[in-house]
GROMACS .gro file of C-alpha atoms in nm:
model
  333
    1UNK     CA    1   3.939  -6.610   2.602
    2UNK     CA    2   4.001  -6.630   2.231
    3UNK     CA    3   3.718  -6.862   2.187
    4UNK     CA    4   3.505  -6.655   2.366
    5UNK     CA    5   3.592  -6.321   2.189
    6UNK     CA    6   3.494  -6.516   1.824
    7UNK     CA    7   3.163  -6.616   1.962
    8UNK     CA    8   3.082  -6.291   2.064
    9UNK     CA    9   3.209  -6.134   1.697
   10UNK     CA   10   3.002  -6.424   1.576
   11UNK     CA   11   2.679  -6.310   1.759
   12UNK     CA   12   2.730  -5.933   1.631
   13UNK     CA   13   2.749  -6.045   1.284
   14UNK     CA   14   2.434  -6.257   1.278
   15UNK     CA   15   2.228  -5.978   1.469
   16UNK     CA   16   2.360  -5.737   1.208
   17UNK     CA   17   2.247  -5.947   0.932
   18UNK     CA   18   1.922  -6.021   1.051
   19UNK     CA   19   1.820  -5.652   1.106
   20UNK     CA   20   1.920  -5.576   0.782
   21UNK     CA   21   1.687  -5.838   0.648
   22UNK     CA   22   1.440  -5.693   0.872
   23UNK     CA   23   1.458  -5.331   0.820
   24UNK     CA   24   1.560  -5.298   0.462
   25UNK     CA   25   1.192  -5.404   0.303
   26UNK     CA   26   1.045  -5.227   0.521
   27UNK     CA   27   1.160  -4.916   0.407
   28UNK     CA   28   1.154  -4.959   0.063
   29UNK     CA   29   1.420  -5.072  -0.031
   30UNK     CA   30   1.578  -5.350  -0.227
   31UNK     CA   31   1.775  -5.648  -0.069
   32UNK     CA   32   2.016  -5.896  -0.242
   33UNK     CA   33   1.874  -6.246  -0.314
   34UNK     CA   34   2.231  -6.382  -0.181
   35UNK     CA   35   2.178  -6.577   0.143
   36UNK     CA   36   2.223  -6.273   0.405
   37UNK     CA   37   2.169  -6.511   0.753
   38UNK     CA   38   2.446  -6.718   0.612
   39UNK     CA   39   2.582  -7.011   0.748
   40UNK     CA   40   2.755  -6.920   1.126
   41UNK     CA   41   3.114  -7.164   1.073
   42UNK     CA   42   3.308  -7.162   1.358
   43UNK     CA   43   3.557  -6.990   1.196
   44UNK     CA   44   3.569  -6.597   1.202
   45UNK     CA   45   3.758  -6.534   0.824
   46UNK     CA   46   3.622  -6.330   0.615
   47UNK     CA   47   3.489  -6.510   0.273
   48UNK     CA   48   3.457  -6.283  -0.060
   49UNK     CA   49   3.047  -6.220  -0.092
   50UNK     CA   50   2.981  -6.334  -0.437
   51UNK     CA   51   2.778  -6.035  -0.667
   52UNK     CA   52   2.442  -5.985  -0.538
   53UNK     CA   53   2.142  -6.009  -0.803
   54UNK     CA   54   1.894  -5.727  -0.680
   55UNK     CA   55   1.524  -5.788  -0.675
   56UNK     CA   56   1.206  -5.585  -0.617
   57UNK     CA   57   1.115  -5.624  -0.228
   58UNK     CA   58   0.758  -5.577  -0.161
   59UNK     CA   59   0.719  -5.237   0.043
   60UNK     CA   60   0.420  -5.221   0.303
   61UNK     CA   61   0.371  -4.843   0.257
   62UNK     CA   62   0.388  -4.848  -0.111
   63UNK     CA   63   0.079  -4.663  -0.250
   64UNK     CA   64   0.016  -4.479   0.081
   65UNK     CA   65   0.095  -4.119  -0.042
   66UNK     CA   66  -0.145  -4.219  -0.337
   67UNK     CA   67  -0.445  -4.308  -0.174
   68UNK     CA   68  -0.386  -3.990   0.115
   69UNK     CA   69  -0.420  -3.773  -0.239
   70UNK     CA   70  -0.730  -3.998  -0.377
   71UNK     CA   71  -0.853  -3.921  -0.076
   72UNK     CA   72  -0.821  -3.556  -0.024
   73UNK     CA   73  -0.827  -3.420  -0.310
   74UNK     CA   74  -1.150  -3.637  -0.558
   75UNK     CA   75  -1.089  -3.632  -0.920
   76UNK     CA   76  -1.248  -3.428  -1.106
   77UNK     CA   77  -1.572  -3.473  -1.331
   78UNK     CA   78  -1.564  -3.627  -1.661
   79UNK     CA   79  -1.692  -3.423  -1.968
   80UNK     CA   80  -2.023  -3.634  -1.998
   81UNK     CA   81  -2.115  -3.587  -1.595
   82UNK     CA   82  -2.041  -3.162  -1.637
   83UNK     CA   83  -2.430  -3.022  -1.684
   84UNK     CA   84  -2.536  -2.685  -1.801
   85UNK     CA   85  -2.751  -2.446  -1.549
   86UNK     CA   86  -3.116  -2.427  -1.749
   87UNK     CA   87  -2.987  -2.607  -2.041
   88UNK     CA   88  -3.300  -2.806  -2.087
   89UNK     CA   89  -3.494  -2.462  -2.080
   90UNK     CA   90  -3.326  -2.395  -2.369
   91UNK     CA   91  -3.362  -2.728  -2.527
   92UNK     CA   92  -3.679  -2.703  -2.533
   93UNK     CA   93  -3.676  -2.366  -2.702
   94UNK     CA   94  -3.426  -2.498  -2.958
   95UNK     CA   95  -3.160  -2.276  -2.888
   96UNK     CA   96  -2.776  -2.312  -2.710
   97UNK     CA   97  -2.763  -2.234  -2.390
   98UNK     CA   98  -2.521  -1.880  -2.494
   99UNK     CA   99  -2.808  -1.745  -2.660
  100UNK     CA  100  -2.887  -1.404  -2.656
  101UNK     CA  101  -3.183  -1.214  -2.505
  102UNK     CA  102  -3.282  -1.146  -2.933
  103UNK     CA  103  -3.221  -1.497  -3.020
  104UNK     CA  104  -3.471  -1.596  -2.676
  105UNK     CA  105  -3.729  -1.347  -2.818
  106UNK     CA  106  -3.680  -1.494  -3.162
  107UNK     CA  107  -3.728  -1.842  -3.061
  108UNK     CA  108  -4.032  -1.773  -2.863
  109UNK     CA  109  -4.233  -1.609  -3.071
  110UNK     CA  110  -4.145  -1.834  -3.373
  111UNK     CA  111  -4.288  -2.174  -3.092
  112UNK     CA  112  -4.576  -1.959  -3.034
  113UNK     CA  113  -4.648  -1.880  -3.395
  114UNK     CA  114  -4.586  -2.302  -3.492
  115UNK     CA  115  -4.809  -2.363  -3.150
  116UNK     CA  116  -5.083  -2.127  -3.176
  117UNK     CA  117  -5.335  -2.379  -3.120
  118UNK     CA  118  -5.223  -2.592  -2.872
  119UNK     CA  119  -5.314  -2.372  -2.568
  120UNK     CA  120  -5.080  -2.604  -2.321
  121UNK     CA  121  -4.748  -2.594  -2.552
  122UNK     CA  122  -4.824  -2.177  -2.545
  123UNK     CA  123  -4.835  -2.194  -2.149
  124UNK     CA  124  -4.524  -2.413  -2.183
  125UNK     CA  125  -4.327  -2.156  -2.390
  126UNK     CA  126  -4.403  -1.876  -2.147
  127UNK     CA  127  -4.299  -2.059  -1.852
  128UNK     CA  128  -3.980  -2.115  -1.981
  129UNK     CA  129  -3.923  -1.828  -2.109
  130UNK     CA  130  -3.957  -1.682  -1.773
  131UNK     CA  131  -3.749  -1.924  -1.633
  132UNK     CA  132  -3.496  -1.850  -1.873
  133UNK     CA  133  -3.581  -1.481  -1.769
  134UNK     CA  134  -3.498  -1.576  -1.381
  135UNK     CA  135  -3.183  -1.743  -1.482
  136UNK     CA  136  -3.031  -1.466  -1.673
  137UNK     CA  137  -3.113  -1.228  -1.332
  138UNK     CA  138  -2.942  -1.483  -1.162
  139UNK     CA  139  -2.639  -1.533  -1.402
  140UNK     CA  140  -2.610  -1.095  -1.386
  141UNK     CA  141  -2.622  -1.069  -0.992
  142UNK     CA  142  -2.305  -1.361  -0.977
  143UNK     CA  143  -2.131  -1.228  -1.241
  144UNK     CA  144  -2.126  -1.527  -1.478
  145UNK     CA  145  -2.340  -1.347  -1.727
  146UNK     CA  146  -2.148  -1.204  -2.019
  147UNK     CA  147  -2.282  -0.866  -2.177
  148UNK     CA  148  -2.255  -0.663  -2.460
  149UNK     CA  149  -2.069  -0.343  -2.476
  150UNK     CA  150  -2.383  -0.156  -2.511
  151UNK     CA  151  -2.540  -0.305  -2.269
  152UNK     CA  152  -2.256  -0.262  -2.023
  153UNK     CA  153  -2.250   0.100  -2.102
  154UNK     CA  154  -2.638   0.176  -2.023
  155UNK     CA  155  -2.585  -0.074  -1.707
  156UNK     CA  156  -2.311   0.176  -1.643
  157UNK     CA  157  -2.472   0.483  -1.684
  158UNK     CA  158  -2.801   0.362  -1.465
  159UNK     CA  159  -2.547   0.289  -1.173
  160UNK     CA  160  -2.398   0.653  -1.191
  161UNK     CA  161  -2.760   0.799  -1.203
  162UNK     CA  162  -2.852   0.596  -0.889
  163UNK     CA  163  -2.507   0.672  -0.723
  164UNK     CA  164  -2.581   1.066  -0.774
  165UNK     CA  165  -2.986   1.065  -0.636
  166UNK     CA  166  -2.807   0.885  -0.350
  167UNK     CA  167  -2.555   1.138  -0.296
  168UNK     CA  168  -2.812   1.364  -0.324
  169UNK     CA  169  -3.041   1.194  -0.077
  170UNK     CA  170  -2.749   1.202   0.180
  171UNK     CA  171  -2.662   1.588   0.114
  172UNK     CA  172  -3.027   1.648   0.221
  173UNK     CA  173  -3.036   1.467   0.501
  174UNK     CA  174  -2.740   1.618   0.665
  175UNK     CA  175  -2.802   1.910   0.880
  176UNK     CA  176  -2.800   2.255   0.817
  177UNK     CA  177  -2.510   2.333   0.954
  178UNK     CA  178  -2.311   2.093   0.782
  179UNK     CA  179  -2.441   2.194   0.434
  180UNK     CA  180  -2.329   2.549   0.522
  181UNK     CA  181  -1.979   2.450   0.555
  182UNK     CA  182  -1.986   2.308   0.216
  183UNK     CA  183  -2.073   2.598   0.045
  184UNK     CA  184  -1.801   2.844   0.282
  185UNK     CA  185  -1.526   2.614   0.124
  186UNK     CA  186  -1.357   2.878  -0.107
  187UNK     CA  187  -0.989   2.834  -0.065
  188UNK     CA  188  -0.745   3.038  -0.324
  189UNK     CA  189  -0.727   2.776  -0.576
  190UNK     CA  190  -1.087   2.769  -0.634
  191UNK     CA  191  -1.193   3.161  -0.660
  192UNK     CA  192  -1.120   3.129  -1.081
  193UNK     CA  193  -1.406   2.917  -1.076
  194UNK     CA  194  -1.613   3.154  -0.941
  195UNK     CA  195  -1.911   3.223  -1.251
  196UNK     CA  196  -1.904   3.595  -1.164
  197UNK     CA  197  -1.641   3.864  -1.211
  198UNK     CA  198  -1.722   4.053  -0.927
  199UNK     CA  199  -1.705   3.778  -0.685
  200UNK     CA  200  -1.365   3.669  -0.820
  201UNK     CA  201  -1.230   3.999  -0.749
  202UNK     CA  202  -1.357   4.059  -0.451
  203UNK     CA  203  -1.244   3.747  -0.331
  204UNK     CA  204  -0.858   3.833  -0.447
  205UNK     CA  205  -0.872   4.173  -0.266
  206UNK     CA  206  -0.972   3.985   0.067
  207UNK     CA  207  -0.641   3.727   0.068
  208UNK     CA  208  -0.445   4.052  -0.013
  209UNK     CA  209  -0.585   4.233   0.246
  210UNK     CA  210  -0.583   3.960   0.443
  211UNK     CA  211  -0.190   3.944   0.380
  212UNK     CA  212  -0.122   4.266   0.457
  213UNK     CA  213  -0.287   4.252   0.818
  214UNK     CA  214  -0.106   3.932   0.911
  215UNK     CA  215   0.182   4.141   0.768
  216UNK     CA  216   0.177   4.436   0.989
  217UNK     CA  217   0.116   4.163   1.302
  218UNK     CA  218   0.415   4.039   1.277
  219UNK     CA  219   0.560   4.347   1.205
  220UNK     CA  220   0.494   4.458   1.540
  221UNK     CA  221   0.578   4.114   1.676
  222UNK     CA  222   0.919   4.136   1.576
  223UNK     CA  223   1.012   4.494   1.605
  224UNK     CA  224   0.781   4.596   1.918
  225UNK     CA  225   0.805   4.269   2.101
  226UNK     CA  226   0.620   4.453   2.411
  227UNK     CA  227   0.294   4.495   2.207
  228UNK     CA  228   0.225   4.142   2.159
  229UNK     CA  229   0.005   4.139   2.464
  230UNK     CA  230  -0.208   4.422   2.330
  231UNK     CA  231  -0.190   4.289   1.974
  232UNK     CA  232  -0.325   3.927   2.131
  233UNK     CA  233  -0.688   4.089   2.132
  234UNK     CA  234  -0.647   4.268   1.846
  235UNK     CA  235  -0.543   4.045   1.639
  236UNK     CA  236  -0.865   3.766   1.662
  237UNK     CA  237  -1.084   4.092   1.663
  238UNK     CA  238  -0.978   4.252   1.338
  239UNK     CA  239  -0.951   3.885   1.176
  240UNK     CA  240  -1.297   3.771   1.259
  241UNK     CA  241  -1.486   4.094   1.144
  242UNK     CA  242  -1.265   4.087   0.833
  243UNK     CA  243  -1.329   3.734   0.771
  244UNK     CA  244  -1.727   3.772   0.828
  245UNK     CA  245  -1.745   4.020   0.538
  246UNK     CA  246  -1.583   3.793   0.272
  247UNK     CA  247  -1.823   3.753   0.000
  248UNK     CA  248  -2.033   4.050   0.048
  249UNK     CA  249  -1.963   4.336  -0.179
  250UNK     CA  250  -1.795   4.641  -0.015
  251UNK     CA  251  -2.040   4.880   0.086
  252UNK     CA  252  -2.113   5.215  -0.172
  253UNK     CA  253  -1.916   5.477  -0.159
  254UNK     CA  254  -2.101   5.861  -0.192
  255UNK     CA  255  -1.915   6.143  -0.428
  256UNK     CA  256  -1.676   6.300  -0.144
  257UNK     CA  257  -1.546   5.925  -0.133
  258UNK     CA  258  -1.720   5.854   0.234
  259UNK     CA  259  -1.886   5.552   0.318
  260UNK     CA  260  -2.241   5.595   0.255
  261UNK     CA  261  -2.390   5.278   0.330
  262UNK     CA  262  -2.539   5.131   0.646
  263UNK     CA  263  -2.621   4.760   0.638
  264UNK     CA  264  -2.740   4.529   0.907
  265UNK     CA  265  -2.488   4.280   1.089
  266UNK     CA  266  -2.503   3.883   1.015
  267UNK     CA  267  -2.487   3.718   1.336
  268UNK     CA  268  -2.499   3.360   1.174
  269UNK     CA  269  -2.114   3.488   0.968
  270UNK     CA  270  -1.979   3.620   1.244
  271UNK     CA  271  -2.062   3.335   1.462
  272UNK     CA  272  -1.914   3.094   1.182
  273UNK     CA  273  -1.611   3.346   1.142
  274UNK     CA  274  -1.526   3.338   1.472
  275UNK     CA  275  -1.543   2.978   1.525
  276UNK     CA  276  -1.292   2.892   1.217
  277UNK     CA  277  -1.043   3.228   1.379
  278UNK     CA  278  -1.059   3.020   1.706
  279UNK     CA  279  -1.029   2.687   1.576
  280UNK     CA  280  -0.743   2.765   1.351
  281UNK     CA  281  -0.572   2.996   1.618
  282UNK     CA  282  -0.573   2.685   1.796
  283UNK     CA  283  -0.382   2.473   1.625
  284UNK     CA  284  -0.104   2.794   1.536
  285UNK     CA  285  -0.057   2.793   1.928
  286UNK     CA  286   0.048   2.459   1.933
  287UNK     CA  287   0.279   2.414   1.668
  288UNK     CA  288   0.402   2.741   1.771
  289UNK     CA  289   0.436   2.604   2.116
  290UNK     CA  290   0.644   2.291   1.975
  291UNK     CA  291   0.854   2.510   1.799
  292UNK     CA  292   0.955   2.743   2.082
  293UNK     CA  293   1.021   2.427   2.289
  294UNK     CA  294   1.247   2.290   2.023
  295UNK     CA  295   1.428   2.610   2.007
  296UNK     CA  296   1.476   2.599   1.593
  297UNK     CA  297   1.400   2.959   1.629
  298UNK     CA  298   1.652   3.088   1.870
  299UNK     CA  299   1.656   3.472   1.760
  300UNK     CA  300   1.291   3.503   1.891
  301UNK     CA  301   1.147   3.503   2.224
  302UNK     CA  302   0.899   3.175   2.277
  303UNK     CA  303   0.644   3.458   2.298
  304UNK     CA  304   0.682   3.606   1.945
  305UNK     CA  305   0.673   3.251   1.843
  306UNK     CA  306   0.375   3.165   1.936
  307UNK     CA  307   0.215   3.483   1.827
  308UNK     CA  308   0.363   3.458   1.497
  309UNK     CA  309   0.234   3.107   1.459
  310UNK     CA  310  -0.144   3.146   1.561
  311UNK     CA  311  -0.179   3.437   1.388
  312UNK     CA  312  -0.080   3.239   1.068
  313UNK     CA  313  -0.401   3.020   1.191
  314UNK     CA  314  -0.604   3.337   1.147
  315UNK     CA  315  -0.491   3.408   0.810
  316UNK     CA  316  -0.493   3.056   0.692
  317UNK     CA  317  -0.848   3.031   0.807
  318UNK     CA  318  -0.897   3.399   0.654
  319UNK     CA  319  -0.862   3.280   0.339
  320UNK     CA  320  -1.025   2.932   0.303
  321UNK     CA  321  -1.358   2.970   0.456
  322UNK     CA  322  -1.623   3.205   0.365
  323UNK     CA  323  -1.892   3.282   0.592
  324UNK     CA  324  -2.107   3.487   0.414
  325UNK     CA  325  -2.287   3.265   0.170
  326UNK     CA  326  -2.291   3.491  -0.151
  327UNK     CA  327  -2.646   3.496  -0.373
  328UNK     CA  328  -2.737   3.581  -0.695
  329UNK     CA  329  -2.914   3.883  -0.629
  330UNK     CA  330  -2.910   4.236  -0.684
  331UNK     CA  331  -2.572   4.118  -0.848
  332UNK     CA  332  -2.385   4.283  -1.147
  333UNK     CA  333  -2.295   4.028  -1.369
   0.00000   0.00000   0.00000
């Protein structure tokens, strides 16, 4: 049995040994030059290795990663393969290839002046001077073209013009409609830029008349709760017709301090008043309706809510829009 047992140890030993002769340079790494099989005795004692000298083993992967990176990624070019876009153009002209649209000029008419005979060299100079011409375009439509400042300002000021006439182009093509509701933008903020003094007070008696009616609504709202039914159509009515007449001037007055003009409705306000009343209304009545449901507001019925909050619609659209488009005429300025 004990015989057996040290020729089994003996076998372990000698397999170990020979995979690490095996493995080891294959993964790169280096192996003693002392004798690593060794001689199998029959006896099992251990013997004191003597000191290992180490050695480079050749590794079978050893430039892999370098050639994967040749590979992918090439070098780059050297300085004498690198060529300049049109550079013989301007070698022919005499010139660097940096040169300037003066220093072009300059060059070609000084060829044309040494060449003025030679009707070939003269048919020469032009055609690369419009090649030089196409590369330039080129250069400026990438981007790789360098310019001046001044140039960079009149390029700048040429790409405002054309951004404008477009602008332009677009305003007229939109329908009528939409231009109108350009021009009835007039929110608070921009009445001090009205030109004329009568139009800028006009326009800050209507918010503070406008005030004072949205006032009095919920006036009645909250202190005669049971009106709010009646004050429903009242309310859109006396919004709308005051909202059409914003930016005409108030009608003229006669001596005894009665009204003594008659003037002719326009449909085309009123129509444009009410829809702005309505759409405005609108979306009062809903946030109103989110609020009552919430119940933030729990001294109020969800009724006086919701009036309170679309008739703060009719206000708010009160004073932002204009429907009446004012003119210049028959205007004291």
């Amino acid at each position: 049995n004990s015989s057996l047992a040290q020729a089994r140890l003996r076998q372990r030993m000698a397999m170990r040994r020979l995979l690490f002769v095996l493995v080891v340079p294959a993964l790169g790494f280096v192996a003693p030059t002392s004798s690593v099989v060794g001689r199998v005795g029959v006896s099992c004692r251990r013997r004191r290795p003597a000191a290992p000298t180490m050695v480079a083993v050749p590794v079978m992967f050893k430039d892999f990663g370098k050639a994967v990176y040749s590979l992918l990624v090439p070098p780059p070019p050297s300085a004498q393969t690198a060529k300049i876009e049109g550079a013989e153009y301007f070698r022919f002209l005499g010139i660097s290839p940096d040169a300037g649209y003066k220093e072009v000029q300059e060059a070609v008419a000084a060829m044309k002046e040494k060449y003025a005979n030679d009707k070939k060299m003269l048919v020469k100079i032009d055609v690369n001077k419009d090649k030089i011409s196409d590369l330039r375009l080129r250069q400026r439509v990438r981007g790789t073209l360098a310019i001046s400042a001044e140039v960079a300002f009149v390029e700048k000021e040429k790409a405002e013009r054309a951004e404008k006439q477009k602008q332009k182009l677009k305003i007229k093509n939109k329908p009528k409609w939409m231009k109108l509701m350009g021009q009835m933008w007039l929110p608070p903020w921009k009445i001090s830029s009205l030109k004329n003094y009568n139009d800028r007070q006009w326009a800050a008696d209507h918010i503070k008349r406008a005030g004072w009616y949205y006032f009095a609504c919920l006036f009645v709202v909250v202190f005669f709760p049971k009106f709010c039914n009646g004050f429903r159509l009242i309310a859109p009515i006396l919004f709308v017709s005051h909202l059409a007449q914003r930016g005409r001037p108030p009608p003229v007055k006669t001596d005894d301090g009665m009204w003594g003009e008659v003037r002719e409705a326009n449909y085309q306000a009123y129509f444009y008043a009410l829809f702005f009343i309505v759409t405005h209304g609108l979306a009062g009545l809903i946030i109103g309706d989110i609020v009552a449901h919430l119940g933030i507001v729990g001294y109020f019925t969800p009724r006086q809510i919701r009036f309170a909050f679309y008739t703060a619609g009719y206000y708010v659209a009160d004073i932002l829009w204009q429907p009446h488009i004012v003119t210049d005429k028959n205007r004291n300025k």
